[in-house]
Tab-separated table of C-alpha atoms in Angstrom:
chain	number	residue	atom	x	y	z
A	22	MET	CA	109.278	120.750	72.819
A	23	THR	CA	111.270	119.616	69.754
A	24	ASP	CA	114.372	118.338	71.813
A	25	LYS	CA	113.822	114.018	70.642
A	26	GLY	CA	112.151	112.018	73.705
A	27	LEU	CA	110.787	114.429	75.381
A	28	THR	CA	107.174	114.663	73.996
A	29	ASP	CA	107.128	110.304	74.650
A	30	GLY	CA	104.890	110.865	77.986
A	31	PRO	CA	101.408	109.567	77.653
A	32	GLU	CA	103.066	106.840	76.105
A	33	CYS	CA	105.077	106.245	79.219
A	34	ALA	CA	101.480	107.447	81.234
A	35	ASN	CA	99.332	105.084	79.094
A	36	LEU	CA	101.532	101.972	79.532
A	37	CYS	CA	100.995	102.514	83.561
A	38	LEU	CA	97.833	102.199	83.044
A	39	GLU	CA	97.499	98.907	81.377
A	40	ILE	CA	98.541	97.850	85.265
A	41	TYR	CA	95.040	97.619	86.133
A	42	ALA	CA	92.820	97.902	82.529
A	43	ILE	CA	92.340	101.944	82.630
A	44	PRO	CA	91.404	103.394	79.071
A	45	PRO	CA	94.095	105.447	77.706
A	46	ILE	CA	94.230	109.132	78.216
A	47	ARG	CA	93.706	111.157	75.119
A	48	PRO	CA	95.064	114.577	75.282
A	49	LYS	CA	93.275	117.282	74.187
A	50	LYS	CA	94.545	120.372	72.217
A	51	ALA	CA	94.931	123.157	75.046
A	52	ASN	CA	96.630	127.001	74.262
A	53	GLY	CA	97.180	127.462	77.897
A	54	TRP	CA	96.146	127.388	81.798
A	55	GLY	CA	92.998	129.633	80.775
A	56	THR	CA	92.051	127.395	78.363
A	57	GLY	CA	93.548	124.081	79.719
A	58	TRP	CA	90.348	123.321	81.411
A	59	HIS	CA	88.605	119.996	79.083
A	60	LYS	CA	84.765	119.291	80.732
A	61	LYS	CA	83.902	115.909	80.260
A	62	LYS	CA	80.500	114.601	82.441
A	63	ARG	CA	79.240	111.215	82.814
A	64	SER	CA	75.614	109.565	83.718
A	65	GLU	CA	102.516	89.832	105.298
A	66	THR	CA	105.634	88.568	102.973
A	67	GLU	CA	103.950	86.778	99.791
A	68	ARG	CA	101.192	88.599	97.763
A	69	PRO	CA	98.035	86.668	97.179
A	70	ARG	CA	97.261	85.648	93.685
A	71	LEU	CA	94.471	88.366	92.630
A	72	ARG	CA	91.262	87.814	90.101
A	73	GLY	CA	92.751	90.770	87.947
A	74	LEU	CA	88.835	92.595	88.025
A	75	HIS	CA	88.548	95.057	84.980
A	76	TRP	CA	88.326	98.800	86.730
A	77	ARG	CA	85.146	99.833	84.992
A	78	CYS	CA	85.975	103.876	86.110
A	79	MET	CA	89.409	104.200	87.458
A	80	ILE	CA	90.213	107.983	85.903
A	81	PRO	CA	94.291	109.072	86.406
A	82	THR	CA	94.640	111.688	88.745
A	83	LEU	CA	97.053	113.342	86.626
A	84	ALA	CA	99.132	112.673	83.035
A	85	TRP	CA	101.717	114.189	81.492
A	86	THR	CA	100.838	114.982	77.568
A	87	PRO	CA	102.953	116.779	74.685
A	88	GLU	CA	100.734	120.453	76.684
A	89	GLY	CA	101.711	120.146	79.578
A	90	VAL	CA	100.541	118.412	83.109
A	91	ARG	CA	96.401	116.917	82.682
A	92	PHE	CA	95.202	116.680	86.265
A	93	ILE	CA	91.271	116.266	87.165
A	94	ASP	CA	89.989	118.929	89.390
A	95	GLN	CA	89.233	117.487	92.220
A	96	THR	CA	87.426	120.778	94.195
A	97	ARG	CA	84.256	119.967	91.550
A	98	LEU	CA	84.327	115.994	91.851
A	99	PRO	CA	81.856	114.157	92.193
A	100	LEU	CA	79.268	116.435	90.311
A	101	GLU	CA	81.109	117.920	87.545
A	102	GLU	CA	84.366	115.484	86.308
A	103	SER	CA	86.805	118.596	84.536
A	104	TYR	CA	90.331	118.658	83.857
A	105	VAL	CA	93.061	121.854	84.056
A	106	LEU	CA	96.024	121.812	82.101
A	107	ALA	CA	99.509	122.957	83.798
A	108	THR	CA	101.814	124.211	81.537
A	109	THR	CA	104.449	125.743	83.695
A	110	TYR	CA	105.472	124.872	86.932
A	111	GLN	CA	104.024	128.135	89.305
A	112	GLN	CA	100.834	126.646	87.575
A	113	VAL	CA	101.505	122.672	88.731
A	114	ALA	CA	102.307	124.802	92.304
A	115	ASP	CA	99.008	126.372	92.303
A	116	VAL	CA	97.159	122.983	91.423
A	117	ILE	CA	99.100	121.727	94.359
A	118	VAL	CA	98.196	124.563	96.739
A	119	THR	CA	94.200	125.353	95.905
A	120	MET	CA	93.943	121.041	96.146
A	121	VAL	CA	92.843	120.164	92.613
A	122	VAL	CA	95.693	117.753	93.019
A	123	ARG	CA	95.885	115.888	96.590
A	124	GLY	CA	97.025	113.473	98.601
A	125	ALA	CA	101.018	112.711	99.082
A	126	PRO	CA	101.816	110.772	96.745
A	127	ALA	CA	100.047	112.643	93.691
A	128	ILE	CA	101.902	115.722	94.952
A	129	GLY	CA	105.238	113.840	95.525
A	130	VAL	CA	104.480	112.524	90.908
A	131	SER	CA	102.883	116.075	90.553
A	132	ALA	CA	105.688	117.940	91.821
A	133	ALA	CA	108.405	116.290	89.770
A	134	TYR	CA	106.593	116.707	87.067
A	135	GLY	CA	106.522	120.668	87.848
A	136	ILE	CA	110.328	120.053	87.639
A	137	ALA	CA	110.273	118.936	84.637
A	138	LEU	CA	108.581	121.625	82.845
A	139	GLY	CA	110.436	123.962	84.320
A	140	ALA	CA	113.093	122.637	82.992
A	141	LEU	CA	111.745	122.468	79.202
A	142	GLY	CA	110.818	125.857	79.891
A	143	THR	CA	113.531	127.304	80.884
A	144	LYS	CA	115.892	129.642	78.543
A	145	ALA	CA	119.219	128.581	79.702
A	146	ALA	CA	121.847	127.789	77.485
A	147	THR	CA	123.715	125.994	79.600
A	148	ALA	CA	123.013	123.257	82.303
A	149	GLU	CA	125.538	125.674	84.418
A	150	GLU	CA	123.193	128.732	83.353
A	151	PHE	CA	120.019	126.774	84.290
A	152	ALA	CA	121.483	126.557	88.022
A	153	PRO	CA	120.179	128.773	89.628
A	154	GLU	CA	116.739	128.514	88.261
A	155	PHE	CA	116.962	125.005	89.106
A	156	ASP	CA	116.885	125.243	92.182
A	157	ALA	CA	114.445	128.230	92.412
A	158	ILE	CA	112.365	126.094	90.915
A	159	CYS	CA	112.296	123.134	93.270
A	160	ALA	CA	111.966	126.083	96.150
A	161	CYS	CA	109.232	127.113	94.388
A	162	LEU	CA	107.643	123.462	93.958
A	163	ALA	CA	108.518	122.872	98.343
A	164	ALA	CA	106.476	125.758	99.585
A	165	THR	CA	103.457	124.708	98.332
A	166	ARG	CA	101.963	122.462	100.930
A	167	PRO	CA	104.203	121.445	104.824
A	168	THR	CA	102.988	118.273	105.695
A	169	ALA	CA	103.013	115.406	102.655
A	170	VAL	CA	106.718	114.468	102.934
A	171	ASN	CA	106.190	112.787	99.501
A	172	LEU	CA	106.347	116.115	97.740
A	173	PHE	CA	110.403	116.711	99.312
A	174	TRP	CA	111.171	112.905	98.384
A	175	ALA	CA	110.778	113.981	95.003
A	176	ILE	CA	111.718	116.669	94.727
A	177	ASP	CA	115.122	115.492	96.812
A	178	ARG	CA	115.314	113.045	94.172
A	179	MET	CA	115.188	115.462	91.243
A	180	LYS	CA	118.058	117.542	93.226
A	181	ARG	CA	120.136	114.153	93.377
A	182	LEU	CA	119.599	113.464	90.050
A	183	PHE	CA	120.346	116.937	88.793
A	184	ALA	CA	123.187	117.253	90.852
A	185	ASN	CA	124.638	113.715	89.396
A	186	LEU	CA	124.007	115.102	85.789
A	187	LEU	CA	126.433	118.105	86.663
A	188	VAL	CA	128.964	116.419	88.077
A	189	SER	CA	129.407	114.396	85.254
A	190	GLY	CA	129.467	117.614	83.046
A	191	ALA	CA	125.926	116.157	80.931
A	192	THR	CA	124.355	119.087	78.748
A	193	LEU	CA	121.719	120.884	79.382
A	194	ALA	CA	119.454	118.876	76.257
A	195	PRO	CA	119.967	115.357	77.672
A	196	ILE	CA	119.982	117.144	81.178
A	197	LYS	CA	115.914	117.683	80.132
A	198	GLU	CA	115.697	113.733	79.083
A	199	ARG	CA	116.495	112.233	81.807
A	200	ILE	CA	114.002	114.921	84.189
A	201	LEU	CA	110.854	114.027	82.086
A	202	ALA	CA	112.623	110.544	82.846
A	203	GLU	CA	112.456	110.257	86.575
A	204	ALA	CA	109.097	111.813	86.258
A	205	HIS	CA	107.715	109.020	84.188
A	206	ALA	CA	109.672	107.140	86.676
A	207	MET	CA	107.955	107.890	89.643
A	208	TYR	CA	104.251	107.513	87.993
A	209	ALA	CA	105.019	104.231	87.155
A	210	GLU	CA	106.259	103.449	90.065
A	211	ASP	CA	104.330	104.824	92.470
A	212	ILE	CA	101.163	103.006	90.424
A	213	ALA	CA	103.106	99.266	91.497
A	214	ALA	CA	103.337	99.842	94.703
A	215	CYS	CA	99.334	100.960	95.222
A	216	LYS	CA	99.264	97.310	93.849
A	217	THR	CA	101.680	96.084	96.160
A	218	MET	CA	100.786	97.198	98.688
A	219	GLY	CA	97.537	96.831	98.324
A	220	ALA	CA	97.931	92.375	97.794
A	221	PHE	CA	99.769	92.818	101.664
A	222	GLY	CA	97.509	95.302	103.282
A	223	GLY	CA	93.887	92.866	101.498
A	224	ALA	CA	95.253	89.896	103.189
A	225	LEU	CA	94.377	91.829	106.562
A	226	LEU	CA	90.997	92.831	106.110
A	227	PRO	CA	88.475	90.080	107.356
A	228	ASP	CA	86.953	87.984	104.713
A	229	GLU	CA	83.769	89.842	105.345
A	230	GLY	CA	82.750	92.798	106.868
A	231	GLY	CA	82.566	96.445	107.498
A	232	VAL	CA	86.096	98.148	107.101
A	233	LEU	CA	85.803	101.913	107.266
A	234	THR	CA	88.293	104.521	105.624
A	235	HIS	CA	88.861	108.169	106.037
A	236	CYS	CA	89.559	111.112	103.878
A	237	ASN	CA	90.309	109.797	100.441
A	238	ALA	CA	93.472	107.282	100.239
A	239	GLY	CA	92.385	106.279	96.968
A	240	ALA	CA	93.364	106.405	93.068
A	241	LEU	CA	92.883	110.560	93.131
A	242	ALA	CA	95.095	110.493	96.055
A	243	THR	CA	98.210	108.763	93.747
A	244	CYS	CA	99.014	108.177	90.332
A	245	GLY	CA	96.399	105.250	89.871
A	246	TYR	CA	94.608	102.570	92.169
A	247	GLY	CA	95.116	104.086	95.789
A	248	THR	CA	97.164	103.249	99.452
A	249	ALA	CA	94.060	102.477	101.324
A	250	LEU	CA	91.664	102.053	98.893
A	251	GLY	CA	93.894	100.113	97.339
A	252	VAL	CA	93.951	97.772	99.776
A	253	ILE	CA	89.948	97.609	99.576
A	254	ARG	CA	90.304	97.054	95.850
A	255	SER	CA	93.030	94.204	96.371
A	256	ALA	CA	90.769	92.586	99.408
A	257	VAL	CA	87.616	92.941	96.830
A	258	GLU	CA	89.822	90.659	93.981
A	259	GLN	CA	90.572	88.356	96.051
A	260	GLY	CA	86.780	87.304	96.751
A	261	LYS	CA	86.203	88.991	99.756
A	262	ARG	CA	83.217	90.911	100.611
A	263	ILE	CA	83.529	94.513	101.719
A	264	GLN	CA	81.525	97.270	102.840
A	265	VAL	CA	82.536	100.293	102.782
A	266	PHE	CA	81.542	103.301	105.755
A	267	ALA	CA	83.027	106.387	104.268
A	268	ASP	CA	83.692	109.008	106.540
A	269	GLU	CA	82.327	112.450	104.789
A	270	THR	CA	86.051	113.930	106.806
A	271	ARG	CA	85.374	118.198	107.117
A	272	PRO	CA	85.710	120.289	105.774
A	273	PHE	CA	86.694	119.350	102.254
A	274	LEU	CA	84.468	116.508	102.371
A	275	GLN	CA	87.199	114.242	100.783
A	276	GLY	CA	85.087	110.506	101.838
A	277	ALA	CA	81.357	111.973	100.882
A	278	ARG	CA	82.740	113.529	97.864
A	279	LEU	CA	86.092	111.177	96.489
A	280	THR	CA	86.245	108.304	97.769
A	281	ALA	CA	82.626	107.488	97.541
A	282	TRP	CA	82.892	108.518	93.564
A	283	GLU	CA	85.653	105.972	93.033
A	284	LEU	CA	84.927	103.348	94.729
A	285	MET	CA	81.063	103.430	93.063
A	286	ALA	CA	82.855	103.771	90.183
A	287	ASP	CA	84.000	100.154	90.582
A	288	GLY	CA	81.007	99.018	92.132
A	289	ILE	CA	82.014	98.622	95.610
A	290	PRO	CA	79.397	99.080	98.427
A	291	THR	CA	79.888	102.160	99.988
A	292	THR	CA	78.323	103.526	102.601
A	293	VAL	CA	79.149	107.369	103.493
A	294	ILE	CA	78.858	108.303	107.148
A	295	CYS	CA	79.673	111.840	109.077
A	296	ASP	CA	82.051	112.252	111.093
A	297	ASN	CA	80.448	111.686	114.146
A	298	MET	CA	78.928	108.325	113.715
A	299	ALA	CA	82.036	106.295	113.886
A	300	ALA	CA	81.934	105.449	117.810
A	301	SER	CA	78.831	104.686	117.158
A	302	ILE	CA	78.315	102.429	114.033
A	303	MET	CA	81.588	100.692	115.281
A	304	ARG	CA	79.449	100.354	118.893
A	305	ALA	CA	76.668	98.469	116.632
A	306	GLY	CA	79.451	96.219	114.957
A	307	ARG	CA	79.465	97.233	111.646
A	308	ILE	CA	83.027	98.136	111.446
A	309	GLN	CA	85.556	94.943	111.165
A	310	ALA	CA	88.843	97.514	109.842
A	311	VAL	CA	89.548	100.236	109.824
A	312	VAL	CA	92.511	101.797	107.389
A	313	VAL	CA	93.530	104.653	106.035
A	314	GLY	CA	96.326	106.276	103.783
A	315	ALA	CA	99.369	108.432	105.387
A	316	ASP	CA	100.603	111.991	104.541
A	317	ARG	CA	104.390	111.364	106.739
A	318	ILE	CA	105.091	108.371	109.356
A	319	ALA	CA	107.965	109.684	112.007
A	320	ALA	CA	110.611	107.380	112.201
A	321	ASN	CA	108.667	106.042	115.607
A	322	GLY	CA	105.656	105.010	113.359
A	323	ASP	CA	103.771	108.739	114.235
A	324	VAL	CA	101.173	108.886	111.377
A	325	ALA	CA	100.145	112.189	110.027
A	326	ASN	CA	97.305	112.072	107.578
A	327	LYS	CA	93.998	114.019	107.262
A	328	ILE	CA	92.464	115.402	110.449
A	329	GLY	CA	90.047	113.177	112.519
A	330	THR	CA	92.151	110.395	111.843
A	331	TYR	CA	93.311	110.403	115.342
A	332	ASN	CA	89.425	110.394	116.512
A	333	VAL	CA	89.170	107.335	114.519
A	334	ALA	CA	91.907	105.598	115.354
A	335	ILE	CA	90.979	106.168	119.560
A	336	LEU	CA	87.594	104.968	118.451
A	337	ALA	CA	89.073	101.591	116.601
A	338	LYS	CA	91.140	100.905	120.003
A	339	GLU	CA	88.650	101.575	121.974
A	340	HIS	CA	86.357	98.738	120.172
A	341	GLY	CA	89.320	96.498	119.465
A	342	ILE	CA	89.033	97.227	115.284
A	343	PRO	CA	92.372	96.560	113.830
A	344	PHE	CA	93.359	99.848	112.618
A	345	TYR	CA	95.794	99.516	109.604
A	346	VAL	CA	97.474	102.796	107.525
A	347	ALA	CA	99.015	102.657	103.779
A	348	ALA	CA	101.020	104.345	102.074
A	349	PRO	CA	104.442	103.832	100.292
A	350	TRP	CA	107.963	104.032	101.477
A	351	SER	CA	108.173	107.335	100.580
A	352	THR	CA	105.796	108.400	103.116
A	353	ILE	CA	108.220	106.945	106.120
A	354	ASP	CA	110.382	109.838	106.894
A	355	LEU	CA	113.105	108.347	109.005
A	356	ALA	CA	114.547	111.847	109.447
A	357	THR	CA	111.828	112.793	111.699
A	358	ALA	CA	112.338	111.120	115.319
A	359	THR	CA	108.279	111.712	116.073
A	360	GLY	CA	105.298	112.860	115.088
A	361	GLU	CA	105.518	116.090	117.428
A	362	ALA	CA	108.193	117.151	115.086
A	363	ILE	CA	106.399	116.389	111.945
A	364	PRO	CA	104.658	120.415	110.143
A	365	ILE	CA	101.204	120.523	110.721
A	366	GLU	CA	99.409	122.423	107.843
A	367	GLU	CA	96.914	125.127	108.709
A	368	ARG	CA	94.376	125.286	105.477
A	369	PRO	CA	92.763	128.693	105.382
A	370	ALA	CA	89.690	130.173	107.646
A	371	VAL	CA	87.231	129.850	104.548
A	372	GLU	CA	87.273	126.037	103.870
A	373	VAL	CA	85.793	125.571	107.356
A	374	THR	CA	83.439	129.539	106.893
A	375	HIS	CA	81.910	128.607	104.138
A	376	HIS	CA	80.430	125.629	102.086
A	377	GLY	CA	79.134	125.141	97.624
A	378	GLY	CA	79.296	129.982	97.707
A	379	LYS	CA	78.002	130.001	101.016
A	380	GLN	CA	78.841	131.203	104.314
A	381	LEU	CA	78.015	129.586	107.280
A	382	THR	CA	79.463	130.464	110.576
A	383	PRO	CA	78.939	133.991	112.030
A	384	ASN	CA	81.551	137.180	111.328
A	385	GLY	CA	84.254	137.470	112.956
A	386	VAL	CA	84.322	134.465	114.709
A	387	GLY	CA	87.809	132.154	114.948
A	388	ILE	CA	88.867	129.227	113.291
A	389	CYS	CA	91.207	126.302	113.286
A	390	ASN	CA	91.422	124.592	110.779
A	391	PRO	CA	94.858	122.381	110.956
A	392	ALA	CA	94.302	119.592	107.721
A	393	PHE	CA	96.304	117.188	109.128
A	394	ASP	CA	97.042	115.546	112.780
A	395	VAL	CA	98.970	113.333	113.889
A	396	THR	CA	98.143	109.572	115.374
A	397	PRO	CA	100.312	108.081	117.482
A	398	ALA	CA	102.152	104.725	117.306
A	399	LYS	CA	100.987	102.774	119.761
A	400	TYR	CA	97.169	102.888	118.289
A	401	VAL	CA	98.248	101.379	115.063
A	402	THR	CA	98.149	97.986	114.363
A	403	ALA	CA	100.397	97.522	111.471
A	404	ILE	CA	101.578	99.471	109.169
A	405	ILE	CA	101.138	98.337	105.192
A	406	THR	CA	103.952	99.442	102.595
A	407	GLU	CA	105.321	98.364	99.190
A	408	ARG	CA	108.160	96.350	100.574
A	409	GLY	CA	105.625	94.706	103.442
A	410	VAL	CA	103.397	94.506	106.552
A	411	LEU	CA	105.168	96.127	109.650
A	412	ARG	CA	104.349	95.883	113.120
A	413	ALA	CA	105.253	97.411	116.356
A	414	PRO	CA	107.946	98.296	117.952
A	415	TYR	CA	107.798	100.636	114.527
A	416	ALA	CA	111.468	102.233	115.805
A	417	GLU	CA	112.961	98.831	114.884
A	418	SER	CA	110.708	97.317	112.231
A	419	LEU	CA	110.941	100.285	110.862
A	420	GLN	CA	114.713	100.938	110.508
A	421	GLU	CA	115.690	96.689	109.462
A	422	LEU	CA	112.597	96.977	106.747
A	423	GLN	CA	115.521	99.901	105.821
A	424	LEU	CA	118.629	98.602	106.028
A	425	ALA	CA	116.884	94.955	104.030
A	426	ALA	CA	116.075	97.304	100.985
A	427	ARG	CA	119.702	98.342	100.649
């Protein structure tokens, strides 16, 4: 990459990381996908004033480097901290499909960087010649995971940018620069949104008590800080004494592996429970609030999130516990009327039949493995976004906040 301005990503990323005092990434040289593995192991309307704690070990989920996009491999956590370098948009697509990177906001920004890689790697000589290739790049990335609307939000944003640049008569070199700059902007916006919604949501949590979360909606699911875990981090920054209960979240164990790992790194008290223990813990009075993330929120407030979220919402309602959903505005899908219209991804059967490389089920048994479920809006106490906290009826509050932002 020799075009001026195309290799300034790490500096941009490091500026973003300063928002929450993380040591900047120093990219390592790699020669491509096969040699891109780097392993390193180590033993409501006003935002509240924060104390600005220094997080000890909040490693960014992804970062732009001169060689490509560097991802922490979430399939190997928590026992091994490994990285993979994607140098083409096809490799970014594979990283998304195989869940090396996961979480709706992180998937969206990853796709944006994938499009940037595709633009930088094109052999086209003109913008017009690149146009059909651009469409193919977007189609490849859009086919990775169907439920997380942030993926399509990011791709559509890139499509609008490219269309406007074509109409303006821009040549290919500045188009490449603008596409990469747009991906950098999405990265920075995601961290800023997490910090803002964290402040809004942190004010809703109790001064002291247990908070249950499901799956991983933390720094690992975003570009940093997190949505649901950002709310918890903000509450701790505000001086609240929070004990986190993390559902293990079968079958991929995002709660047991990822949520526990990053909260322990921050010194936030965390207890992992099996998914079927939540009701008992609630009945014992140990949970004062539930906060989860989201992969898509319909216009009526129905929430698609990791499978098992619906169970938790019903249990919270039964026990009189507030159930909060934290998500950036890019997760809101006002074009989808209700949760019934949200596509639900079916993951490979091997995620259920095997664990740690060992088979757990009889040969030939039927497997059902939906990655997400839909929680009806009636179970949601509030939706926390960077624009503010929304309450029911969500069909009205979502539209009102959308209009207010124009």
